[in-house]
């Protein structure tokens, strides 16, 4: 796992009050750079949005129009197989 992802996990756990005592120093250190500050701000914004009450009302028929537009979109194309999947497929069963 890359260091940035691990730091974001420490920050997320800190915000949720789920930081293990053994990880507290690491979580606080993760806040000490621009990426940590950005993650802290982002997680706060996400929490604010999740806790907020809906302020705008959708226009009548919005859900139906959205469903129709989604149904009209082409299906996603199959993703190209990556090297790991190719190697696993050619290696056969263990």
mmCIF file of N, CA and C in Angstrom:
data_model
loop_
_atom_site.group_PDB
_atom_site.id
_atom_site.type_symbol
_atom_site.label_atom_id
_atom_site.label_comp_id
_atom_site.label_asym_id
_atom_site.label_seq_id
_atom_site.Cartn_x
_atom_site.Cartn_y
_atom_site.Cartn_z
ATOM 1 N N UNK A 1 0.856 -1.173 0.000
ATOM 2 C CA UNK A 1 0.000 0.000 0.000
ATOM 3 C C UNK A 1 0.899 1.231 0.000
ATOM 4 N N UNK A 2 0.538 2.204 -0.846
ATOM 5 C CA UNK A 2 1.383 3.396 -0.907
ATOM 6 C C UNK A 2 1.186 4.262 0.332
ATOM 7 N N UNK A 3 2.175 5.101 0.594
ATOM 8 C CA UNK A 3 2.184 5.913 1.823
ATOM 9 C C UNK A 3 1.022 6.897 1.870
ATOM 10 N N UNK A 4 0.670 7.501 0.726
ATOM 11 C CA UNK A 4 -0.441 8.458 0.723
ATOM 12 C C UNK A 4 -1.758 7.790 1.100
ATOM 13 N N UNK A 5 -1.980 6.594 0.576
ATOM 14 C CA UNK A 5 -3.223 5.882 0.902
ATOM 15 C C UNK A 5 -3.252 5.534 2.389
ATOM 16 N N UNK A 6 -2.138 5.067 2.904
ATOM 17 C CA UNK A 6 -2.063 4.715 4.325
ATOM 18 C C UNK A 6 -2.300 5.950 5.186
ATOM 19 N N UNK A 7 -1.715 7.080 4.799
ATOM 20 C CA UNK A 7 -1.925 8.316 5.555
ATOM 21 C C UNK A 7 -3.388 8.737 5.536
ATOM 22 N N UNK A 8 -4.049 8.596 4.374
ATOM 23 C CA UNK A 8 -5.476 8.934 4.302
ATOM 24 C C UNK A 8 -6.294 8.019 5.211
ATOM 25 N N UNK A 9 -5.898 6.757 5.304
ATOM 26 C CA UNK A 9 -6.594 5.837 6.210
ATOM 27 C C UNK A 9 -6.413 6.263 7.667
ATOM 28 N N UNK A 10 -5.201 6.685 8.027
ATOM 29 C CA UNK A 10 -4.962 7.177 9.392
ATOM 30 C C UNK A 10 -5.828 8.398 9.683
ATOM 31 N N UNK A 11 -5.890 9.323 8.721
ATOM 32 C CA UNK A 11 -6.675 10.547 8.905
ATOM 33 C C UNK A 11 -8.161 10.223 9.006
ATOM 34 N N UNK A 12 -8.635 9.330 8.164
ATOM 35 C CA UNK A 12 -10.044 8.935 8.203
ATOM 36 C C UNK A 12 -10.392 8.303 9.546
ATOM 37 N N UNK A 13 -9.539 7.420 10.022
ATOM 38 C CA UNK A 13 -9.774 6.780 11.321
ATOM 39 C C UNK A 13 -9.753 7.813 12.443
ATOM 40 N N UNK A 14 -8.858 8.783 12.345
ATOM 41 C CA UNK A 14 -8.779 9.845 13.347
ATOM 42 C C UNK A 14 -10.085 10.641 13.380
ATOM 43 N N UNK A 15 -10.605 10.985 12.222
ATOM 44 C CA UNK A 15 -11.851 11.753 12.157
ATOM 45 C C UNK A 15 -13.033 10.960 12.699
ATOM 46 N N UNK A 16 -13.003 9.641 12.475
ATOM 47 C CA UNK A 16 -14.100 8.783 12.928
ATOM 48 C C UNK A 16 -13.957 8.370 14.385
ATOM 49 N N UNK A 17 -12.862 8.784 15.034
ATOM 50 C CA UNK A 17 -12.633 8.394 16.419
ATOM 51 C C UNK A 17 -12.278 6.928 16.564
ATOM 52 N N UNK A 18 -11.702 6.352 15.505
ATOM 53 C CA UNK A 18 -11.386 4.926 15.506
ATOM 54 C C UNK A 18 -9.886 4.652 15.435
ATOM 55 N N UNK A 19 -9.087 5.640 15.770
ATOM 56 C CA UNK A 19 -7.640 5.462 15.711
ATOM 57 C C UNK A 19 -7.176 4.643 16.905
ATOM 58 N N UNK A 20 -6.447 3.580 16.605
ATOM 59 C CA UNK A 20 -5.860 2.783 17.676
ATOM 60 C C UNK A 20 -4.808 3.632 18.376
ATOM 61 N N UNK A 21 -4.667 3.433 19.669
ATOM 62 C CA UNK A 21 -3.690 4.221 20.431
ATOM 63 C C UNK A 21 -2.297 4.082 19.837
ATOM 64 N N UNK A 22 -1.988 2.896 19.338
ATOM 65 C CA UNK A 22 -0.666 2.663 18.747
ATOM 66 C C UNK A 22 -0.473 3.426 17.432
ATOM 67 N N UNK A 23 -1.564 3.851 16.791
ATOM 68 C CA UNK A 23 -1.481 4.577 15.521
ATOM 69 C C UNK A 23 -1.682 6.080 15.666
ATOM 70 N N UNK A 24 -1.928 6.553 16.869
ATOM 71 C CA UNK A 24 -2.242 7.965 17.067
ATOM 72 C C UNK A 24 -1.111 8.884 16.594
ATOM 73 N N UNK A 25 0.116 8.538 16.919
ATOM 74 C CA UNK A 25 1.247 9.370 16.498
ATOM 75 C C UNK A 25 1.377 9.382 14.973
ATOM 76 N N UNK A 26 1.156 8.228 14.341
ATOM 77 C CA UNK A 26 1.211 8.158 12.879
ATOM 78 C C UNK A 26 0.093 8.980 12.248
ATOM 79 N N UNK A 27 -1.093 8.930 12.848
ATOM 80 C CA UNK A 27 -2.226 9.700 12.332
ATOM 81 C C UNK A 27 -1.952 11.194 12.423
ATOM 82 N N UNK A 28 -1.398 11.629 13.533
ATOM 83 C CA UNK A 28 -1.097 13.054 13.693
ATOM 84 C C UNK A 28 0.001 13.484 12.717
ATOM 85 N N UNK A 29 0.977 12.622 12.490
ATOM 86 C CA UNK A 29 2.042 12.938 11.535
ATOM 87 C C UNK A 29 1.488 13.018 10.116
ATOM 88 N N UNK A 30 0.481 12.209 9.818
ATOM 89 C CA UNK A 30 -0.126 12.223 8.483
ATOM 90 C C UNK A 30 -0.773 13.562 8.172
ATOM 91 N N UNK A 31 -1.162 14.290 9.203
ATOM 92 C CA UNK A 31 -1.783 15.607 9.007
ATOM 93 C C UNK A 31 -0.760 16.689 8.700
ATOM 94 N N UNK A 32 0.517 16.392 8.858
ATOM 95 C CA UNK A 32 1.563 17.401 8.803
ATOM 96 C C UNK A 32 2.027 17.859 7.443
ATOM 97 N N UNK A 33 1.330 17.546 6.397
ATOM 98 C CA UNK A 33 1.746 18.010 5.074
ATOM 99 C C UNK A 33 0.553 18.478 4.273
ATOM 100 N N UNK A 34 0.806 18.984 3.085
ATOM 101 C CA UNK A 34 -0.298 19.481 2.262
ATOM 102 C C UNK A 34 -1.323 18.400 1.927
ATOM 103 N N UNK A 35 -0.849 17.171 1.660
ATOM 104 C CA UNK A 35 -1.783 16.088 1.349
ATOM 105 C C UNK A 35 -2.649 15.757 2.557
ATOM 106 N N UNK A 36 -2.050 15.775 3.731
ATOM 107 C CA UNK A 36 -2.800 15.495 4.957
ATOM 108 C C UNK A 36 -3.840 16.552 5.240
ATOM 109 N N UNK A 37 -3.453 17.809 5.058
ATOM 110 C CA UNK A 37 -4.408 18.906 5.268
ATOM 111 C C UNK A 37 -5.556 18.821 4.270
ATOM 112 N N UNK A 38 -5.228 18.493 3.014
ATOM 113 C CA UNK A 38 -6.260 18.371 1.981
ATOM 114 C C UNK A 38 -7.205 17.219 2.311
ATOM 115 N N UNK A 39 -6.650 16.086 2.748
ATOM 116 C CA UNK A 39 -7.491 14.941 3.104
ATOM 117 C C UNK A 39 -8.407 15.297 4.272
ATOM 118 N N UNK A 40 -7.868 15.980 5.275
ATOM 119 C CA UNK A 40 -8.667 16.398 6.438
ATOM 120 C C UNK A 40 -9.837 17.272 5.991
ATOM 121 N N UNK A 41 -9.544 18.263 5.134
ATOM 122 C CA UNK A 41 -10.597 19.151 4.625
ATOM 123 C C UNK A 41 -11.628 18.380 3.802
ATOM 124 N N UNK A 42 -11.140 17.499 2.941
ATOM 125 C CA UNK A 42 -12.044 16.719 2.096
ATOM 126 C C UNK A 42 -12.963 15.853 2.940
ATOM 127 N N UNK A 43 -12.410 15.158 3.931
ATOM 128 C CA UNK A 43 -13.235 14.296 4.780
ATOM 129 C C UNK A 43 -14.257 15.110 5.569
ATOM 130 N N UNK A 44 -13.880 16.321 5.977
ATOM 131 C CA UNK A 44 -14.846 17.185 6.666
ATOM 132 C C UNK A 44 -15.982 17.588 5.733
ATOM 133 N N UNK A 45 -15.642 17.918 4.490
ATOM 134 C CA UNK A 45 -16.684 18.280 3.522
ATOM 135 C C UNK A 45 -17.616 17.097 3.259
ATOM 136 N N UNK A 46 -17.044 15.919 3.124
ATOM 137 C CA UNK A 46 -17.862 14.724 2.902
ATOM 138 C C UNK A 46 -18.813 14.522 4.072
ATOM 139 N N UNK A 47 -18.301 14.639 5.289
ATOM 140 C CA UNK A 47 -19.150 14.495 6.474
ATOM 141 C C UNK A 47 -20.248 15.532 6.516
ATOM 142 N N UNK A 48 -19.908 16.776 6.157
ATOM 143 C CA UNK A 48 -20.918 17.839 6.135
ATOM 144 C C UNK A 48 -22.034 17.517 5.151
ATOM 145 N N UNK A 49 -21.656 17.036 3.979
ATOM 146 C CA UNK A 49 -22.659 16.696 2.964
ATOM 147 C C UNK A 49 -23.525 15.532 3.433
ATOM 148 N N UNK A 50 -22.904 14.522 4.023
ATOM 149 C CA UNK A 50 -23.671 13.361 4.478
ATOM 150 C C UNK A 50 -24.646 13.713 5.601
ATOM 151 N N UNK A 51 -24.280 14.675 6.429
ATOM 152 C CA UNK A 51 -25.150 15.063 7.542
ATOM 153 C C UNK A 51 -26.173 16.127 7.163
ATOM 154 N N UNK A 52 -25.981 16.777 6.034
ATOM 155 C CA UNK A 52 -26.857 17.884 5.636
ATOM 156 C C UNK A 52 -28.216 17.360 5.183
ATOM 157 N N UNK A 53 -29.207 18.171 5.440
ATOM 158 C CA UNK A 53 -30.531 17.858 4.923
ATOM 159 C C UNK A 53 -30.603 18.364 3.491
ATOM 160 N N UNK A 54 -31.401 17.690 2.702
ATOM 161 C CA UNK A 54 -31.567 18.118 1.317
ATOM 162 C C UNK A 54 -32.161 19.520 1.298
ATOM 163 N N UNK A 55 -31.564 20.393 0.523
ATOM 164 C CA UNK A 55 -32.056 21.765 0.458
ATOM 165 C C UNK A 55 -32.758 22.060 -0.856
ATOM 166 N N UNK A 56 -32.467 21.295 -1.870
ATOM 167 C CA UNK A 56 -33.100 21.532 -3.166
ATOM 168 C C UNK A 56 -34.068 20.401 -3.469
ATOM 169 N N UNK A 57 -35.157 20.763 -4.080
ATOM 170 C CA UNK A 57 -36.113 19.741 -4.487
ATOM 171 C C UNK A 57 -35.905 19.451 -5.960
ATOM 172 N N UNK A 58 -36.012 18.188 -6.301
ATOM 173 C CA UNK A 58 -35.863 17.799 -7.693
ATOM 174 C C UNK A 58 -37.143 18.127 -8.442
ATOM 175 N N UNK A 59 -36.975 18.459 -9.690
ATOM 176 C CA UNK A 59 -38.150 18.770 -10.493
ATOM 177 C C UNK A 59 -38.969 17.501 -10.718
ATOM 178 N N UNK A 60 -40.264 17.659 -10.948
ATOM 179 C CA UNK A 60 -41.104 16.481 -11.200
ATOM 180 C C UNK A 60 -40.569 15.708 -12.408
ATOM 181 N N UNK A 61 -40.529 14.408 -12.291
ATOM 182 C CA UNK A 61 -40.080 13.561 -13.388
ATOM 183 C C UNK A 61 -38.573 13.421 -13.502
ATOM 184 N N UNK A 62 -37.831 13.999 -12.555
ATOM 185 C CA UNK A 62 -36.370 13.937 -12.637
ATOM 186 C C UNK A 62 -35.874 12.491 -12.682
ATOM 187 N N UNK A 63 -36.361 11.668 -11.774
ATOM 188 C CA UNK A 63 -35.888 10.279 -11.704
ATOM 189 C C UNK A 63 -36.187 9.535 -13.001
ATOM 190 N N UNK A 64 -37.356 9.770 -13.569
ATOM 191 C CA UNK A 64 -37.725 9.092 -14.812
ATOM 192 C C UNK A 64 -36.832 9.544 -15.970
ATOM 193 N N UNK A 65 -36.555 10.851 -16.041
ATOM 194 C CA UNK A 65 -35.686 11.364 -17.110
ATOM 195 C C UNK A 65 -34.261 10.828 -16.959
ATOM 196 N N UNK A 66 -33.787 10.775 -15.724
ATOM 197 C CA UNK A 66 -32.449 10.246 -15.482
ATOM 198 C C UNK A 66 -32.376 8.774 -15.872
ATOM 199 N N UNK A 67 -33.372 8.001 -15.475
ATOM 200 C CA UNK A 67 -33.393 6.575 -15.814
ATOM 201 C C UNK A 67 -33.408 6.376 -17.325
ATOM 202 N N UNK A 68 -34.176 7.196 -18.037
ATOM 203 C CA UNK A 68 -34.247 7.077 -19.497
ATOM 204 C C UNK A 68 -32.902 7.407 -20.138
ATOM 205 N N UNK A 69 -32.234 8.438 -19.634
ATOM 206 C CA UNK A 69 -30.928 8.806 -20.191
ATOM 207 C C UNK A 69 -29.891 7.726 -19.917
ATOM 208 N N UNK A 70 -29.935 7.150 -18.724
ATOM 209 C CA UNK A 70 -28.991 6.070 -18.405
ATOM 210 C C UNK A 70 -29.246 4.851 -19.281
ATOM 211 N N UNK A 71 -30.519 4.539 -19.510
ATOM 212 C CA UNK A 71 -30.864 3.384 -20.341
ATOM 213 C C UNK A 71 -30.412 3.596 -21.782
ATOM 214 N N UNK A 72 -30.379 4.840 -22.236
ATOM 215 C CA UNK A 72 -29.992 5.140 -23.611
ATOM 216 C C UNK A 72 -28.479 5.136 -23.818
ATOM 217 N N UNK A 73 -27.709 5.183 -22.741
ATOM 218 C CA UNK A 73 -26.249 5.186 -22.877
ATOM 219 C C UNK A 73 -25.762 3.805 -23.282
ATOM 220 N N UNK A 74 -24.705 3.761 -24.098
ATOM 221 C CA UNK A 74 -24.151 2.449 -24.448
ATOM 222 C C UNK A 74 -23.509 1.806 -23.218
ATOM 223 N N UNK A 75 -23.530 0.486 -23.214
ATOM 224 C CA UNK A 75 -22.909 -0.246 -22.106
ATOM 225 C C UNK A 75 -21.406 -0.003 -22.142
ATOM 226 N N UNK A 76 -20.760 0.023 -20.974
ATOM 227 C CA UNK A 76 -19.305 0.216 -20.962
ATOM 228 C C UNK A 76 -18.616 -0.927 -21.694
ATOM 229 N N UNK A 77 -17.528 -0.603 -22.382
ATOM 230 C CA UNK A 77 -16.783 -1.649 -23.075
ATOM 231 C C UNK A 77 -15.992 -2.447 -22.052
ATOM 232 N N UNK A 78 -15.674 -3.660 -22.409
ATOM 233 C CA UNK A 78 -14.926 -4.521 -21.500
ATOM 234 C C UNK A 78 -13.535 -3.948 -21.300
ATOM 235 N N UNK A 79 -13.108 -3.926 -20.058
ATOM 236 C CA UNK A 79 -11.789 -3.399 -19.706
ATOM 237 C C UNK A 79 -10.706 -4.336 -20.225
ATOM 238 N N UNK A 80 -9.634 -3.760 -20.708
ATOM 239 C CA UNK A 80 -8.516 -4.565 -21.183
ATOM 240 C C UNK A 80 -7.934 -5.357 -20.021
ATOM 241 N N UNK A 81 -7.560 -6.578 -20.295
ATOM 242 C CA UNK A 81 -6.987 -7.425 -19.260
ATOM 243 C C UNK A 81 -5.584 -6.940 -18.936
ATOM 244 N N UNK A 82 -5.307 -6.782 -17.654
ATOM 245 C CA UNK A 82 -3.996 -6.331 -17.214
ATOM 246 C C UNK A 82 -2.992 -7.465 -17.166
ATOM 247 N N UNK A 83 -1.749 -7.129 -16.935
ATOM 248 C CA UNK A 83 -0.673 -8.112 -16.916
ATOM 249 C C UNK A 83 -0.871 -9.152 -15.827
ATOM 250 N N UNK A 84 -1.373 -8.738 -14.670
ATOM 251 C CA UNK A 84 -1.563 -9.684 -13.564
ATOM 252 C C UNK A 84 -2.618 -10.715 -13.932
ATOM 253 N N UNK A 85 -3.739 -10.243 -14.504
ATOM 254 C CA UNK A 85 -4.796 -11.165 -14.887
ATOM 255 C C UNK A 85 -4.326 -12.108 -15.988
ATOM 256 N N UNK A 86 -3.550 -11.582 -16.936
ATOM 257 C CA UNK A 86 -3.033 -12.407 -18.021
ATOM 258 C C UNK A 86 -2.102 -13.476 -17.473
ATOM 259 N N UNK A 87 -1.209 -13.103 -16.575
ATOM 260 C CA UNK A 87 -0.279 -14.066 -15.987
ATOM 261 C C UNK A 87 -1.029 -15.125 -15.194
ATOM 262 N N UNK A 88 -2.046 -14.715 -14.457
ATOM 263 C CA UNK A 88 -2.820 -15.668 -13.667
ATOM 264 C C UNK A 88 -3.569 -16.630 -14.572
ATOM 265 N N UNK A 89 -4.089 -16.127 -15.681
ATOM 266 C CA UNK A 89 -4.850 -16.975 -16.593
ATOM 267 C C UNK A 89 -3.949 -17.985 -17.287
ATOM 268 N N UNK A 90 -2.730 -17.596 -17.628
ATOM 269 C CA UNK A 90 -1.833 -18.507 -18.331
ATOM 270 C C UNK A 90 -1.130 -19.469 -17.387
ATOM 271 N N UNK A 91 -1.056 -19.127 -16.104
ATOM 272 C CA UNK A 91 -0.379 -19.995 -15.140
ATOM 273 C C UNK A 91 -1.196 -21.243 -14.852
ATOM 274 N N UNK A 92 -2.504 -21.132 -14.973
ATOM 275 C CA UNK A 92 -3.359 -22.274 -14.710
ATOM 276 C C UNK A 92 -3.540 -22.512 -13.225
ATOM 277 N N UNK A 93 -4.262 -23.586 -12.883
ATOM 278 C CA UNK A 93 -4.535 -23.867 -11.461
ATOM 279 C C UNK A 93 -3.277 -24.293 -10.733
ATOM 280 N N UNK A 94 -3.279 -24.036 -9.445
ATOM 281 C CA UNK A 94 -2.132 -24.424 -8.607
ATOM 282 C C UNK A 94 -2.362 -25.756 -7.992
#
